[in-house]
GROMACS .gro file of N, CA and C in nm:
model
  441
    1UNK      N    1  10.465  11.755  11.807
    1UNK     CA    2  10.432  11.851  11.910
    1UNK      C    3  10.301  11.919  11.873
    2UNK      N    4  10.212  11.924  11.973
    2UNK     CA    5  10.093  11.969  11.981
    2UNK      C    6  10.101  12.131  11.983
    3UNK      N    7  10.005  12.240  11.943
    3UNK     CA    8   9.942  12.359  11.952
    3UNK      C    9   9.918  12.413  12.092
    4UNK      N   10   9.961  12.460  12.178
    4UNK     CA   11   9.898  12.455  12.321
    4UNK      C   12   9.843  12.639  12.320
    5UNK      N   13   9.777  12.621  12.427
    5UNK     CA   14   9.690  12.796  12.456
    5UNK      C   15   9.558  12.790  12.410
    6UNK      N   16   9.503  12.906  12.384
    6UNK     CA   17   9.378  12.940  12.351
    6UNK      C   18   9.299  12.845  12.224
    7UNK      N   19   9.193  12.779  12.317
    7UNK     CA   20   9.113  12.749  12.187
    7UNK      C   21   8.968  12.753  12.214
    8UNK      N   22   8.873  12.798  12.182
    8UNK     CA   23   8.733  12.821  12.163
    8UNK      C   24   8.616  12.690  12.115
    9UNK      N   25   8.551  12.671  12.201
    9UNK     CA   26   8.447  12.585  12.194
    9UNK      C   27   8.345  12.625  12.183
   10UNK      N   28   8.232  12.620  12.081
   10UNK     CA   29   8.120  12.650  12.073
   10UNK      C   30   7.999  12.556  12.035
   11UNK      N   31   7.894  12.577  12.044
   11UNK     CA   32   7.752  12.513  12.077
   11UNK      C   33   7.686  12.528  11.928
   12UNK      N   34   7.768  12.646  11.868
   12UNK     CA   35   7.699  12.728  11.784
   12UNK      C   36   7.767  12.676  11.649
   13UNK      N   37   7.733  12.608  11.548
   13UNK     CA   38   7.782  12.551  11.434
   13UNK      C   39   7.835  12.658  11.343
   14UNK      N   40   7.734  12.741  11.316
   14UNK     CA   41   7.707  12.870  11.222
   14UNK      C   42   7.841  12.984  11.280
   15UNK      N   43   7.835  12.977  11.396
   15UNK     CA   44   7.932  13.127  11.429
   15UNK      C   45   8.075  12.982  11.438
   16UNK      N   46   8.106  12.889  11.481
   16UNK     CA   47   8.196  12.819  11.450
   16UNK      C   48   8.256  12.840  11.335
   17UNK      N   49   8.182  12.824  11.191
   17UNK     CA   50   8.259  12.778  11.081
   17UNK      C   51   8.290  12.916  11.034
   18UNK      N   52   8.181  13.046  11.080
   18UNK     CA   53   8.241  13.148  11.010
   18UNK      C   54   8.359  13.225  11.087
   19UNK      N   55   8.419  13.154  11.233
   19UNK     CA   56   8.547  13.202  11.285
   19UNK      C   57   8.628  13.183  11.269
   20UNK      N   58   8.651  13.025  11.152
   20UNK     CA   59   8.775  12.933  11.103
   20UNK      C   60   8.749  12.968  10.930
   21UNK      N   61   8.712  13.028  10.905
   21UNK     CA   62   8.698  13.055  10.793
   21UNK      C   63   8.795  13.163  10.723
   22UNK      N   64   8.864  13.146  10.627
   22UNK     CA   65   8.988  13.244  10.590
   22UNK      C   66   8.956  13.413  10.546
   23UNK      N   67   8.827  13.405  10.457
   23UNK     CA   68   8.719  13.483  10.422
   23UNK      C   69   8.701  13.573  10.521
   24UNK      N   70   8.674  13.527  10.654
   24UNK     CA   71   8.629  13.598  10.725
   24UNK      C   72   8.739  13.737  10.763
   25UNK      N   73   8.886  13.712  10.743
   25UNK     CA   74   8.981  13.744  10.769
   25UNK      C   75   9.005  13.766  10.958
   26UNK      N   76   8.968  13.685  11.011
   26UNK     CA   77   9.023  13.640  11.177
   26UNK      C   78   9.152  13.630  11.191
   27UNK      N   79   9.195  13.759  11.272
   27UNK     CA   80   9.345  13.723  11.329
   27UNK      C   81   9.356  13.633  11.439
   28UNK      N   82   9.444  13.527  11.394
   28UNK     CA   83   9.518  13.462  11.438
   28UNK      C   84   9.669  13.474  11.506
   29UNK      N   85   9.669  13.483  11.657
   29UNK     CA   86   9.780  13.503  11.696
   29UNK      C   87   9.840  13.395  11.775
   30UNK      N   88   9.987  13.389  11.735
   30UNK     CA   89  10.057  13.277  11.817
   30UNK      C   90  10.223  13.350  11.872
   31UNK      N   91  10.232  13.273  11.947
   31UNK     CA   92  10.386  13.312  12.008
   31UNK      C   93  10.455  13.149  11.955
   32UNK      N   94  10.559  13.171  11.900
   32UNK     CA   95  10.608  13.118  11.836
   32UNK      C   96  10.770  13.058  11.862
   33UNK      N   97  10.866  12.959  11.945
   33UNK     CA   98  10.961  12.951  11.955
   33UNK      C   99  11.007  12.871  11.840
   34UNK      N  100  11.117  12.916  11.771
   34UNK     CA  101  11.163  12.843  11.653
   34UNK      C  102  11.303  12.805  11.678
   35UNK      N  103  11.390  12.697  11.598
   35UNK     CA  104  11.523  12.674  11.635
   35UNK      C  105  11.594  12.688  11.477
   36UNK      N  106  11.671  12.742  11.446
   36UNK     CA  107  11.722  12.753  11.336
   36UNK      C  108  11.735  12.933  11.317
   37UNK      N  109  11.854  12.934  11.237
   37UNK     CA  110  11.939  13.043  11.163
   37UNK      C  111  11.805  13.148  11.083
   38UNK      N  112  11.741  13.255  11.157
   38UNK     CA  113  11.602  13.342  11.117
   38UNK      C  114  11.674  13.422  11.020
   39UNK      N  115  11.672  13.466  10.945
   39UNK     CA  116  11.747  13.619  10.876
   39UNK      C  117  11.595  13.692  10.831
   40UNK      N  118  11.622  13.790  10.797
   40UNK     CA  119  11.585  13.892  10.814
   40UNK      C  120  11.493  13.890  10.654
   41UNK      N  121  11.588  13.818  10.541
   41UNK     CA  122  11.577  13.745  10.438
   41UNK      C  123  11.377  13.647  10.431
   42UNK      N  124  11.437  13.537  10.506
   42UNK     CA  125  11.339  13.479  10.599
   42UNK      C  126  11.217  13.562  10.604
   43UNK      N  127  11.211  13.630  10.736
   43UNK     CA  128  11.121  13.701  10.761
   43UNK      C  129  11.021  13.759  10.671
   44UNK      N  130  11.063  13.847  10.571
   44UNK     CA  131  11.026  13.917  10.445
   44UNK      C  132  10.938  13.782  10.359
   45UNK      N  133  11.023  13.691  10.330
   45UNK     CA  134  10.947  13.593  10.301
   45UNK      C  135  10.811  13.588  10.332
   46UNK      N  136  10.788  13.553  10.477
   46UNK     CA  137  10.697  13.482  10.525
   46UNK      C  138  10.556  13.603  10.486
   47UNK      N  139  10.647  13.743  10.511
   47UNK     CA  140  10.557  13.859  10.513
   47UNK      C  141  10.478  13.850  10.384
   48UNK      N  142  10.551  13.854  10.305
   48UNK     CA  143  10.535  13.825  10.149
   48UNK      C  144  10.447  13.731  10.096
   49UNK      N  145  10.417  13.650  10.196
   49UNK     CA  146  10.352  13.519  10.175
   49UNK      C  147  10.362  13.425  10.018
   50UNK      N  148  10.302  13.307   9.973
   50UNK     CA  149  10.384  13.255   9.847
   50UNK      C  150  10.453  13.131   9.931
   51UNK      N  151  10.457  13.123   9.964
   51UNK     CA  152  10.543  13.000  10.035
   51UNK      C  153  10.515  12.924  10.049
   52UNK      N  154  10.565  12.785   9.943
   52UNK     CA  155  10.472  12.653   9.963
   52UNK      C  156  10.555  12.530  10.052
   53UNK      N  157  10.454  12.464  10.020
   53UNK     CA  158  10.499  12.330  10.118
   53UNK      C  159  10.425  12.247  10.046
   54UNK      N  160  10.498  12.140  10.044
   54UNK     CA  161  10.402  12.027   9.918
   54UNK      C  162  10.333  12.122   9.819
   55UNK      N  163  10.237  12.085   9.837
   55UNK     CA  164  10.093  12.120   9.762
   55UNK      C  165  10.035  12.212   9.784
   56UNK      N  166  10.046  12.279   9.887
   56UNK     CA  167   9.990  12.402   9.970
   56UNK      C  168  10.032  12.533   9.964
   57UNK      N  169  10.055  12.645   9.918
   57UNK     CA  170  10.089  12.785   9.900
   57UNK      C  171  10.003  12.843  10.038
   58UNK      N  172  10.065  12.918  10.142
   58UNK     CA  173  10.050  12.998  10.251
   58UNK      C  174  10.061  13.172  10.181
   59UNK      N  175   9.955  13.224  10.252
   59UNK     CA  176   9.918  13.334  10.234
   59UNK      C  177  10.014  13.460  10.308
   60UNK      N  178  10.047  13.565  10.278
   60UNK     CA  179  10.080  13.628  10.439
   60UNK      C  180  10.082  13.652  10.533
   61UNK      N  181  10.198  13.701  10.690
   61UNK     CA  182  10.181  13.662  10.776
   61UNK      C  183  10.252  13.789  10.881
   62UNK      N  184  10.179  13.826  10.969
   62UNK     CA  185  10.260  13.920  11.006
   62UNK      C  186  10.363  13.823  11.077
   63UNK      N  187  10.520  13.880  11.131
   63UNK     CA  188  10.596  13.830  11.160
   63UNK      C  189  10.679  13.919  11.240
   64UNK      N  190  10.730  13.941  11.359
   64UNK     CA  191  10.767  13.991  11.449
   64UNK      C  192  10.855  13.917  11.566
   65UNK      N  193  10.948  13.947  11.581
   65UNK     CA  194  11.097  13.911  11.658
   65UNK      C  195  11.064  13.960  11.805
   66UNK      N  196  11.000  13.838  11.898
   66UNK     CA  197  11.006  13.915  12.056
   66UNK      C  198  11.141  13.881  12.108
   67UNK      N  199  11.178  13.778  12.080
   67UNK     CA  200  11.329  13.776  12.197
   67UNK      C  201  11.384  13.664  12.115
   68UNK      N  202  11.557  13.691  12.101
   68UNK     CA  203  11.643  13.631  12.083
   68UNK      C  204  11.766  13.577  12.223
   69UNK      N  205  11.770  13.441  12.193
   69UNK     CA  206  11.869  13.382  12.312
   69UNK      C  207  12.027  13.405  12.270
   70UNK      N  208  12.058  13.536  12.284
   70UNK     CA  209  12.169  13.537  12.283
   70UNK      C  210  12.231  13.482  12.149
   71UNK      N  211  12.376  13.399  12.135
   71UNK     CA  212  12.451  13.365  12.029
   71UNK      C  213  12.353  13.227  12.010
   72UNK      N  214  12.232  13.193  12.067
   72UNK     CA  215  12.178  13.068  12.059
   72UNK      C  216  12.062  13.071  11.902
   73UNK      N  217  12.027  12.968  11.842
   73UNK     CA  218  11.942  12.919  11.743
   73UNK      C  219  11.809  12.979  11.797
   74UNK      N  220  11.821  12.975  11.912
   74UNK     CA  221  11.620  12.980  11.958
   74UNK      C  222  11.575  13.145  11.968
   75UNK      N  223  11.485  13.127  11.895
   75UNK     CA  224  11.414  13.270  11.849
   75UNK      C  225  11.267  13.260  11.895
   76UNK      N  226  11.197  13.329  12.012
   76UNK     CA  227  11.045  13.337  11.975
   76UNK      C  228  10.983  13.454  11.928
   77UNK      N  229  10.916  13.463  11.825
   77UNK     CA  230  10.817  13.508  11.758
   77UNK      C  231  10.680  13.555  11.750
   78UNK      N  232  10.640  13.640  11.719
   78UNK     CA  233  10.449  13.719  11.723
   78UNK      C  234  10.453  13.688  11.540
   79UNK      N  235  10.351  13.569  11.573
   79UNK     CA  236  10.302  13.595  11.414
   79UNK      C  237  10.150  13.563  11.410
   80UNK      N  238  10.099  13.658  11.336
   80UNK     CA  239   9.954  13.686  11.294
   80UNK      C  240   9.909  13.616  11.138
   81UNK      N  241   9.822  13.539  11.152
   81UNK     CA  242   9.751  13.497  11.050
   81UNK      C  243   9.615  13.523  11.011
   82UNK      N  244   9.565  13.501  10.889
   82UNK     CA  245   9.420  13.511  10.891
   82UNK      C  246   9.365  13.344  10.839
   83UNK      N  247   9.453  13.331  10.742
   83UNK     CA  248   9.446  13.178  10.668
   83UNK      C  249   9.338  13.081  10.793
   84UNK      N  250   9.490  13.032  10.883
   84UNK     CA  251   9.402  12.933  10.941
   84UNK      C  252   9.428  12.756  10.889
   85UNK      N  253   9.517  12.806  10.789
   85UNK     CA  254   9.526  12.607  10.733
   85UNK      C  255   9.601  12.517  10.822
   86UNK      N  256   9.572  12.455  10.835
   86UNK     CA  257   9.649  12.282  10.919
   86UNK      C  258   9.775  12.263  10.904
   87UNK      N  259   9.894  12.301  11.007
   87UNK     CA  260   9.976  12.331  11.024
   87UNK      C  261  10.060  12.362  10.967
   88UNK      N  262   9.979  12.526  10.925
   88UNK     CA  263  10.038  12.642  10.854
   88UNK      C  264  10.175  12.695  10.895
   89UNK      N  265  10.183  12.723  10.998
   89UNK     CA  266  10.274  12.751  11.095
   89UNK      C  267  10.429  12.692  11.067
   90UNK      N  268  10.364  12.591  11.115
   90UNK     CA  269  10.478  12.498  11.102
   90UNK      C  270  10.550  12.453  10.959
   91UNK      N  271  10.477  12.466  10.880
   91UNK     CA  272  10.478  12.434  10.754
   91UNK      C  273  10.518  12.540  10.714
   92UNK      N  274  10.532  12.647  10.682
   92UNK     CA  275  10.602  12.788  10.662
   92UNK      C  276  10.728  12.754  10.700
   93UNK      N  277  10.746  12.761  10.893
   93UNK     CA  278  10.909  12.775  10.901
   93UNK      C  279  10.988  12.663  10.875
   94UNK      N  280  10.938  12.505  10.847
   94UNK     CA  281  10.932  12.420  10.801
   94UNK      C  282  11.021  12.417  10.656
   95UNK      N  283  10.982  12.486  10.561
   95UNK     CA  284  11.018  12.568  10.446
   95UNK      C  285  11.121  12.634  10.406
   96UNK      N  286  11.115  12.697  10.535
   96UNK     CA  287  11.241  12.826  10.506
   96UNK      C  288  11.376  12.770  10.598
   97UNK      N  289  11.363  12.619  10.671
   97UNK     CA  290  11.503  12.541  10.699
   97UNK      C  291  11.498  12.593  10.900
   98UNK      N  292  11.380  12.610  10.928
   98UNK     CA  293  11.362  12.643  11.070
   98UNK      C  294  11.279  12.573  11.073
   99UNK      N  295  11.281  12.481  11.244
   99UNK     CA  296  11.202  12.412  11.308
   99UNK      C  297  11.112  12.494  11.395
  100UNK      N  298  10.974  12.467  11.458
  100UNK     CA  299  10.915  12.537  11.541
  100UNK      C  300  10.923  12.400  11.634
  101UNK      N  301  10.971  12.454  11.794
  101UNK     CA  302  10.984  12.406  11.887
  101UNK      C  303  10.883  12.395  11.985
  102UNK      N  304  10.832  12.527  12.004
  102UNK     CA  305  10.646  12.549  12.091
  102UNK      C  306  10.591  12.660  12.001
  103UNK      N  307  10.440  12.651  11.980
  103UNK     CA  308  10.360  12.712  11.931
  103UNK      C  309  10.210  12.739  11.994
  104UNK      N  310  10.228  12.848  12.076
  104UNK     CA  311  10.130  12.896  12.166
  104UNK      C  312   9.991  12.995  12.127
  105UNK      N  313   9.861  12.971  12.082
  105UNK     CA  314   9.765  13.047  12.062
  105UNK      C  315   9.730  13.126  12.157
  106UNK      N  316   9.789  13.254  12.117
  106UNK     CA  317   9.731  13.387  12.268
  106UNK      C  318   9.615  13.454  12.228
  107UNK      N  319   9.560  13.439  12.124
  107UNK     CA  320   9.460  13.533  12.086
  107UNK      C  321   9.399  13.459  11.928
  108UNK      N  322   9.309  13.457  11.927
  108UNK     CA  323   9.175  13.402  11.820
  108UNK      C  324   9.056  13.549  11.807
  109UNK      N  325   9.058  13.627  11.695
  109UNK     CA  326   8.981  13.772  11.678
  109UNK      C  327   9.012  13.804  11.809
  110UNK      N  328   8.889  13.831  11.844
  110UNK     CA  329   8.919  13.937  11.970
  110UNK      C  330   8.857  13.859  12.148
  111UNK      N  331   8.934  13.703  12.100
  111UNK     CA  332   8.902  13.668  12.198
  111UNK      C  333   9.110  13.611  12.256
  112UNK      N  334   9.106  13.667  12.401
  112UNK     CA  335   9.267  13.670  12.419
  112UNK      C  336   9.278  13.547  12.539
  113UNK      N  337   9.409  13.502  12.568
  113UNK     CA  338   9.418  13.382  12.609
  113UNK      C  339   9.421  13.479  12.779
  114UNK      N  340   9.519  13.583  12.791
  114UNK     CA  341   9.571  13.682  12.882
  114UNK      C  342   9.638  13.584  12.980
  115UNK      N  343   9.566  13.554  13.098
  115UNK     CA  344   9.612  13.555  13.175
  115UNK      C  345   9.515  13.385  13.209
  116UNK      N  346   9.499  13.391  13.152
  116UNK     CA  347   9.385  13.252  13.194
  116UNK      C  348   9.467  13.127  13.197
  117UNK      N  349   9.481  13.063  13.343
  117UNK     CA  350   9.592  12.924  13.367
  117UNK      C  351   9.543  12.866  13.244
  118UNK      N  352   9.680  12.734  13.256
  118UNK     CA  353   9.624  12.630  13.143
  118UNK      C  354   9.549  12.526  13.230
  119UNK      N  355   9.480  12.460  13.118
  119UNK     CA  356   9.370  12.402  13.164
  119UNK      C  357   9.230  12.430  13.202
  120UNK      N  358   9.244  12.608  13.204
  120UNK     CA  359   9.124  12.632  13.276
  120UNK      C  360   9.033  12.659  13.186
  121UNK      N  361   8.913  12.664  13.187
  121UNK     CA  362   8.796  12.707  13.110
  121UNK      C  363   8.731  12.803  13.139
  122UNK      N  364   8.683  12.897  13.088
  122UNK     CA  365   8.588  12.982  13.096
  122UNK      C  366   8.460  13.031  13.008
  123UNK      N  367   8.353  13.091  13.021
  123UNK     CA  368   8.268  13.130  12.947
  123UNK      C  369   8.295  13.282  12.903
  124UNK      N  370   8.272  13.313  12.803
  124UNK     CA  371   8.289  13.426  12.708
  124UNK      C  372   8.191  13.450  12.637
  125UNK      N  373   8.120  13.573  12.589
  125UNK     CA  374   8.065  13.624  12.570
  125UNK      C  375   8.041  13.590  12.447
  126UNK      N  376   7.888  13.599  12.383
  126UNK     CA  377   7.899  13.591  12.196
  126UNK      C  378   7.953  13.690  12.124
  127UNK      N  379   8.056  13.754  12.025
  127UNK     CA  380   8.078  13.847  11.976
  127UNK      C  381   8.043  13.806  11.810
  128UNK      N  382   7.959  13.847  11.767
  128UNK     CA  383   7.965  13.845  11.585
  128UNK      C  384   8.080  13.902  11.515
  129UNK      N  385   8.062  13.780  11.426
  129UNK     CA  386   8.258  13.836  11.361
  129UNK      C  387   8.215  13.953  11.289
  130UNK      N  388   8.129  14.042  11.297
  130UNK     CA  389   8.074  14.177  11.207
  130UNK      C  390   8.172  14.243  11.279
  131UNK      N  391   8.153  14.251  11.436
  131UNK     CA  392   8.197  14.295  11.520
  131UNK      C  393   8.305  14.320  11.593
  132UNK      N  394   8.375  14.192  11.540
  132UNK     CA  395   8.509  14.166  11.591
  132UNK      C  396   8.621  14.266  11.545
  133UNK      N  397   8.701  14.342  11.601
  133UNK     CA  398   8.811  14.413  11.574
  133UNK      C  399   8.948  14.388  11.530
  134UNK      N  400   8.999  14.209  11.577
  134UNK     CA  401   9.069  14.199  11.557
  134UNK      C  402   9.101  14.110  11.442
  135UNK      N  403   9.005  14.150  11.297
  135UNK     CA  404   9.003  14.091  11.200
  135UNK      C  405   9.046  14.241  11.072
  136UNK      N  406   9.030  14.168  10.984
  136UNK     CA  407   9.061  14.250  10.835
  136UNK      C  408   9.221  14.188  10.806
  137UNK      N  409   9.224  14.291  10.723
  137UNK     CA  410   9.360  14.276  10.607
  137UNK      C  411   9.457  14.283  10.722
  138UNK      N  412   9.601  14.191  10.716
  138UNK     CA  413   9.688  14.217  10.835
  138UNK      C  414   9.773  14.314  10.758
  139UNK      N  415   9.813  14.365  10.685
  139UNK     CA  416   9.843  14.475  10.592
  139UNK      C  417   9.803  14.574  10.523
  140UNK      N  418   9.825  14.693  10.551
  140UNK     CA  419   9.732  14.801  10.495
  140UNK      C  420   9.803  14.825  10.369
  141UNK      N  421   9.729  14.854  10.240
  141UNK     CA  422   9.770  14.833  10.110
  141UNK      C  423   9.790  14.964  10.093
  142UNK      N  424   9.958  15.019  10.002
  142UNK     CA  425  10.001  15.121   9.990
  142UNK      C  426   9.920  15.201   9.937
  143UNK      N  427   9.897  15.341   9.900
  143UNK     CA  428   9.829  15.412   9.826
  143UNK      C  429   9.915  15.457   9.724
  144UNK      N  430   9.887  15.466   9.578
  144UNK     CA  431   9.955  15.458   9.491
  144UNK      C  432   9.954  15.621   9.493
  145UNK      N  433  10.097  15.682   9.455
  145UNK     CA  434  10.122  15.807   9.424
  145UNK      C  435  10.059  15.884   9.277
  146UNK      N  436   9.999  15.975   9.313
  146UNK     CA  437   9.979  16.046   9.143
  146UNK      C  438  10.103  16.107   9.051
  147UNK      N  439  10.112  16.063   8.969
  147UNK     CA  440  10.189  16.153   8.835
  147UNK      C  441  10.185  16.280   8.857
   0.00000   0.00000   0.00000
């Protein structure tokens, strides 16, 4: 199963590689339907990041519960990345004994899928990832208490 939703085409080599780039820290957002037993266990995991697959160790991930089907397996999901590796995604819940069923890109930095049919194309504006808002750390790092 293929990736479907938002994806970005550019002309521009230079602003290309620095939008797929992990460095850059670009949020990555997907809606996520998964089939398998989620716990809560799970989740923390993924947050936690550490989670390998083969050869590959995945970084952290935000992870968020939009709707559960009832007494059913199928769960979809808001999860935020910055990584970006080749089917990270999948390879995470893959891991933890959950299948991903559809995996929808709604948002790439601060460019959003919204409302735009599938199939359709549009032109969008240049934004420099200096600029972009919907990048940085997906976790704000505790502040340590004084003695």
């Amino acid at each position: 199963m293929s990736t479907e939703g938002l994806i970005l085409l550019t002309n521009d080599g230079d602003f290309g590689r620095q939008m797929e780039l992990p460095k850059s820290n670009i949020h990555r957002v997907y809606r996520v339907r998964v089939h398998g037993h989620l716990s809560s266990y799970k989740l923390d995991r993924i947050r936690k990041g550490g989670i390998r697959h083969e050869s590959t160790v995945y970084g952290p991930m935000k992870v968020a519960i939009e709707r559960r089907h009832g007494k059913s397996t199928n769960t979809w999901i808001r999860v935020t990345s910055v990584e970006g590796k080749n089917r990270q995604i999948r390879n995470v819940f893959k891991s933890l004994g959950v299948s991903v069923t559809r995996l929808i890109r709604i948002s790439y930095g601060d460019y959003d899928l919204q409302t735009i049919p599938p199939g359709m194309a549009i032109e969008v504006p240049y934004k420099p990832i200096e600029a972009q808002k919907a990048r940085g750390p997906l976790f704000k790092k505790k502040k340590k208490e004084k003695p």
